[in-house]
mmCIF file of C-alpha atoms in Angstrom:
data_model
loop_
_atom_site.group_PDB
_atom_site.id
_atom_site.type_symbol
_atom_site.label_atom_id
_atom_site.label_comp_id
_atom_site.label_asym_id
_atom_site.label_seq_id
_atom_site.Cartn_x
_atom_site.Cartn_y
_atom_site.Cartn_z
ATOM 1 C CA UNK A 1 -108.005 11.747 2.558
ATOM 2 C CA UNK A 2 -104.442 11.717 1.274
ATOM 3 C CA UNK A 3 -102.348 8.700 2.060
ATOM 4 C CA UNK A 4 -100.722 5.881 0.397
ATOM 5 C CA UNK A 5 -101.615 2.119 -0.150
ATOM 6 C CA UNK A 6 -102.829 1.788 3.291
ATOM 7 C CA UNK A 7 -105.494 4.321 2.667
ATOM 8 C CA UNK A 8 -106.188 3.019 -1.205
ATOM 9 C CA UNK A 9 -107.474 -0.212 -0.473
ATOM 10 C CA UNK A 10 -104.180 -2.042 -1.721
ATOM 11 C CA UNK A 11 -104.960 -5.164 -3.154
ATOM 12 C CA UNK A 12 -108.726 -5.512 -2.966
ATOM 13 C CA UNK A 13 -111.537 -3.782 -3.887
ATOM 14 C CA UNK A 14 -112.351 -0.245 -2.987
ATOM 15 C CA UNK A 15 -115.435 -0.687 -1.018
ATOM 16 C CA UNK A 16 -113.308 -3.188 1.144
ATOM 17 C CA UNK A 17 -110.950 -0.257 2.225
ATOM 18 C CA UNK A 18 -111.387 1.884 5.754
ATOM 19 C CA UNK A 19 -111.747 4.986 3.900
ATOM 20 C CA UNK A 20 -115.123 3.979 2.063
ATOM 21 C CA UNK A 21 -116.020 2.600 5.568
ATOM 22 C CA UNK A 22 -115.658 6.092 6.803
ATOM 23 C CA UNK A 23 -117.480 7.064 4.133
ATOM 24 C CA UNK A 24 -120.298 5.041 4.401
ATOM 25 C CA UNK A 25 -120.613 5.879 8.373
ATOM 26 C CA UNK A 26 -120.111 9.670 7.527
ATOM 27 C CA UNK A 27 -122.910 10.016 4.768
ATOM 28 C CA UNK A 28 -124.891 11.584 3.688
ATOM 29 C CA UNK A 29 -123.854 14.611 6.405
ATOM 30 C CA UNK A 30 -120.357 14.755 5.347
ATOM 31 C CA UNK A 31 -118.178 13.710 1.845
ATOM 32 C CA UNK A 32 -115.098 11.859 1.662
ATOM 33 C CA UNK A 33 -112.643 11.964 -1.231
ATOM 34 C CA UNK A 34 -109.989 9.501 -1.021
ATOM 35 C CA UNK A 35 -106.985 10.852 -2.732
ATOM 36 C CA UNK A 36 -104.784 8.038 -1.691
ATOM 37 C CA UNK A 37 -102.345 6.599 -4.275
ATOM 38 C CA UNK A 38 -99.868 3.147 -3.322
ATOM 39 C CA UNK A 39 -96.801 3.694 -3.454
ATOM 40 C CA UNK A 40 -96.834 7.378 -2.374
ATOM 41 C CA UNK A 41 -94.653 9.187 -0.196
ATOM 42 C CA UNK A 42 -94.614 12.280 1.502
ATOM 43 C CA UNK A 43 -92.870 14.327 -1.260
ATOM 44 C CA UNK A 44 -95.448 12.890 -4.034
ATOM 45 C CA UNK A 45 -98.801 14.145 -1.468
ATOM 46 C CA UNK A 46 -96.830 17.399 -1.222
ATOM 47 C CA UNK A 47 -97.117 18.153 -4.810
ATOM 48 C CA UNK A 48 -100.743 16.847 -5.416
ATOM 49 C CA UNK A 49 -102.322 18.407 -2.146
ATOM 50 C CA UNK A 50 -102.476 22.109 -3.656
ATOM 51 C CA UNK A 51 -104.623 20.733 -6.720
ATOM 52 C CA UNK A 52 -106.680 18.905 -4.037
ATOM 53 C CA UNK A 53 -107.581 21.718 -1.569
ATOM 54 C CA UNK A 54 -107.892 23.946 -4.750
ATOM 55 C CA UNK A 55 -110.294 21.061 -6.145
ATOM 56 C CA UNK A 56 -112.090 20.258 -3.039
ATOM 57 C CA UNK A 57 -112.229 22.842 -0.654
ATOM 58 C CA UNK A 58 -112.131 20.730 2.186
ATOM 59 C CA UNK A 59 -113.218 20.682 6.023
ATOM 60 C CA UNK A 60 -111.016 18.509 7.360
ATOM 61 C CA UNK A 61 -108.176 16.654 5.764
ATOM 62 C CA UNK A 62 -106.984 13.089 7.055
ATOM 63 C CA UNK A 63 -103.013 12.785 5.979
ATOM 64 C CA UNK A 64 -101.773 9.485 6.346
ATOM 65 C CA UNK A 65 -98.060 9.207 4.751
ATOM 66 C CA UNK A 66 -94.945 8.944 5.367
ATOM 67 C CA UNK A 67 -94.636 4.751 5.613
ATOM 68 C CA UNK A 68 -92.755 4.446 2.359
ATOM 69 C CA UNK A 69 -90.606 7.366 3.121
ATOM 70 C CA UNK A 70 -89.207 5.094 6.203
ATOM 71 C CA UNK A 71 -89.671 1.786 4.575
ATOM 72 C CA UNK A 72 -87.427 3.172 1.773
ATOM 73 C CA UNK A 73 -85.034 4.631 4.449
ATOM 74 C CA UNK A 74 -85.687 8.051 3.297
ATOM 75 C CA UNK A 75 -84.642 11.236 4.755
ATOM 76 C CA UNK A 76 -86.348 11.710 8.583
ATOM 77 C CA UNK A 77 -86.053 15.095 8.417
ATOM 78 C CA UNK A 78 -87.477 15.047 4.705
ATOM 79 C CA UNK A 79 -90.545 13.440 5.755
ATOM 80 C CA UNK A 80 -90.875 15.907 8.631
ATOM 81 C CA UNK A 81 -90.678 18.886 6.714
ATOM 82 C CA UNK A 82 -92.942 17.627 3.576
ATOM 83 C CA UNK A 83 -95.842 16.735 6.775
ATOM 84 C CA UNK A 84 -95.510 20.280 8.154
ATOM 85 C CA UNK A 85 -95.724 21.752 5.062
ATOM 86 C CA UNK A 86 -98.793 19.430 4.179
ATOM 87 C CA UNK A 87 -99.977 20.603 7.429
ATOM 88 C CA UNK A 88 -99.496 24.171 6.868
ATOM 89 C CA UNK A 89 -101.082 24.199 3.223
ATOM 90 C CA UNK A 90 -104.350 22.552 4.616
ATOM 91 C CA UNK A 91 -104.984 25.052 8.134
ATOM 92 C CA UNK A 92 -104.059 27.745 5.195
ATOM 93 C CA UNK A 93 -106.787 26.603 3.387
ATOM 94 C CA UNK A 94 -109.194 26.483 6.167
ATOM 95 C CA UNK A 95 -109.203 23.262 7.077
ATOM 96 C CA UNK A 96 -108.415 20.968 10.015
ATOM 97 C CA UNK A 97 -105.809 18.144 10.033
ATOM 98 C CA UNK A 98 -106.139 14.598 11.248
ATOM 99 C CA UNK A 99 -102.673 13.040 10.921
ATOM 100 C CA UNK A 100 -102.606 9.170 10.927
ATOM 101 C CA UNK A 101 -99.077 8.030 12.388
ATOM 102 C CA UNK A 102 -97.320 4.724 11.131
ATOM 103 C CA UNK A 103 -94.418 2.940 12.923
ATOM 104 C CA UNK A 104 -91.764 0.709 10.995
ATOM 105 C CA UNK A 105 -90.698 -2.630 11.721
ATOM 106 C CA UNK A 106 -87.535 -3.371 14.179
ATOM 107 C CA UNK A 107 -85.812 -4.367 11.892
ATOM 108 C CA UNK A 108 -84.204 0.046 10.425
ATOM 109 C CA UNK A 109 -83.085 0.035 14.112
ATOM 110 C CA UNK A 110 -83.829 1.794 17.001
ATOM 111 C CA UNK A 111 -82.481 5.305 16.249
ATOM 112 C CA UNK A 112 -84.378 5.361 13.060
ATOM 113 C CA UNK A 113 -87.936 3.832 13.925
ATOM 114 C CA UNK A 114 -88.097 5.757 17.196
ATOM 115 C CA UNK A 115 -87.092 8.951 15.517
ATOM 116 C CA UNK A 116 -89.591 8.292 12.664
ATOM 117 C CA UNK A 117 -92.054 7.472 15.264
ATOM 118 C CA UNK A 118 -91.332 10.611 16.921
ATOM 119 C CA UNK A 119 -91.784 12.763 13.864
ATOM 120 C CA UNK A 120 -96.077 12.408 14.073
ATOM 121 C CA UNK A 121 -96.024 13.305 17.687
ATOM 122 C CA UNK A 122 -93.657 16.418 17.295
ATOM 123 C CA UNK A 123 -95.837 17.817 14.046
ATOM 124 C CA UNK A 124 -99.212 17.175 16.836
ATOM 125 C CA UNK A 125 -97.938 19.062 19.585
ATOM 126 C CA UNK A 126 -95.874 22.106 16.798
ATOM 127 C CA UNK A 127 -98.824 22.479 14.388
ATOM 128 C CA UNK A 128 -101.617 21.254 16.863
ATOM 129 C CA UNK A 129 -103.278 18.606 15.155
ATOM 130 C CA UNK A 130 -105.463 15.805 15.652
ATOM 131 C CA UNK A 131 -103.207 12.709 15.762
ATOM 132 C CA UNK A 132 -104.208 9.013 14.947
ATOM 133 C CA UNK A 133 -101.331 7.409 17.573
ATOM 134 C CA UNK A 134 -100.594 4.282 15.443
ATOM 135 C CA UNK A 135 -102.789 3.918 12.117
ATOM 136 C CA UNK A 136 -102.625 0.448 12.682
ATOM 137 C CA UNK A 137 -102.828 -0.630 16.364
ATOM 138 C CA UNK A 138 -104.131 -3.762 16.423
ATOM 139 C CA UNK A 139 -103.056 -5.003 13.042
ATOM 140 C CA UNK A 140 -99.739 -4.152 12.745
ATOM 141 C CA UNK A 141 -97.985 -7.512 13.567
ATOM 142 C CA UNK A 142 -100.908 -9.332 13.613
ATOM 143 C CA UNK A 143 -100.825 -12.724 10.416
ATOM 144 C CA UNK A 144 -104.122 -13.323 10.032
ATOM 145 C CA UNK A 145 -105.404 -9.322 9.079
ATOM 146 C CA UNK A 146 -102.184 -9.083 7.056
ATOM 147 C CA UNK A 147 -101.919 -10.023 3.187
ATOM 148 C CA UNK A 148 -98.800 -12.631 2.305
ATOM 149 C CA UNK A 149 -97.015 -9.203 1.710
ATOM 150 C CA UNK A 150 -96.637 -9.122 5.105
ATOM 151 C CA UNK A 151 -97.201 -5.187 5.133
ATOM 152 C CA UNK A 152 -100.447 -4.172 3.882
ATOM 153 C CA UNK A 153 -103.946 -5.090 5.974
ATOM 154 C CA UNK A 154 -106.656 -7.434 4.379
ATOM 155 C CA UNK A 155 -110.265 -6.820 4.087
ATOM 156 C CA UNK A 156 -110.222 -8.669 7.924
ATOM 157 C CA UNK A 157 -108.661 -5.412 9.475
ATOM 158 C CA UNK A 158 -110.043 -2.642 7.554
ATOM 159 C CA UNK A 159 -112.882 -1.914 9.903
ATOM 160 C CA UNK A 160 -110.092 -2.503 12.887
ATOM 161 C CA UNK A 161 -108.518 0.711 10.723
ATOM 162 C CA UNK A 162 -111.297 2.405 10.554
ATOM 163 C CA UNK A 163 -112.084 2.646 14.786
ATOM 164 C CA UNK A 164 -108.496 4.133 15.028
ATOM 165 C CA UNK A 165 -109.280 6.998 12.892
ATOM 166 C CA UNK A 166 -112.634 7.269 14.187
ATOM 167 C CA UNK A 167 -112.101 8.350 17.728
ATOM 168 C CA UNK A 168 -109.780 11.186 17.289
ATOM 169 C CA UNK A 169 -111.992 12.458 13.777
ATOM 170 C CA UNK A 170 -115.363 12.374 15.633
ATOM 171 C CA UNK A 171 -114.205 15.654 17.663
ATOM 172 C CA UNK A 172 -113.260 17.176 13.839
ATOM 173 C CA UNK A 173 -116.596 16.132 12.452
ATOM 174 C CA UNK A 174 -118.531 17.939 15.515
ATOM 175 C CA UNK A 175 -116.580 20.636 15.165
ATOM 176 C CA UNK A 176 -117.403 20.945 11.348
#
């Protein structure tokens, strides 16, 4: 797993996050490493995901960045090239790809949030990878499974998290 805050557990405790869900759900058949930092953008996972798949050798890896690259008004096609190079690295290593796809508020315009949006589907369909549509359908937008933030989920919507990335990885796991 390499992501950003959403992925970390920002602001509570680790066990509270999706990913040690999924890794509590997964066990004792499969491992998961959670190499999620906050803050991260693409270009950071970039340059730590050669240690990882050097490190871990892994089966499948879940990518889940690119929010802070939009939130920060970064470079679209930036993002998009750091993802299919992410992408690249891991089927190069052996392993499959889930990508988790984010969406940005209203507020960076249309142009921008629709291209950004656009970016995860493009990298599915170029690279063929499993996609996660919207990492947080059913959260996103919605007060009470939000911290005061306003951006990052609370314990409340972690396992909500969780059943988006668990449909399209159950395929991945099977296949494993």
């Amino acid at each position: 797993m390499l992501g950003d805050s959403l992925s970390a557990a920002y602001n509570m405790e680790l066990d509270a996050g999706w990913v040690h869900l999924l890794s509590q759900r997964i066990a004792p058949q499969h491992q998961v490493i959670n190499a999620s930092i906050s803050g991260d953008t693409s270009a950071g996972g970039l340059a730590r995901l050669p240690d990882a798949l050097g490190r871990y050798k892994p089966d499948i890896v879940i990518l889940e960045l690119g929010a802070n690259d939009g939130l920060r008004g970064l470079s679209l096609q930036q993002l998009q090239q750091n993802l299919a190079e992410m992408i690249e690295l891991s089927q190069s290593s052996g392993a499959e790809v889930l990508l988790a796809a984010m969406q940005l508020p209203p507020n960076y315009g249309p142009f921008y949030t629709n291209r950004f949006h656009q970016i995860y589907r493009d990298l599915e369909a170029s690279h063929q990878v499993a996609l996660v549509p919207f990492l947080l359908d059913k959260v996103g937008g919605v007060t009470e499974l939000i911290q005061a933030d306003g951006l990052h989920p609370n314990e409340k919507a972690q396992p909500i998290i969780l059943e988006n990335v668990w449909h399209p990885l159950q395929p991945l796991l099977r296949a494993d």
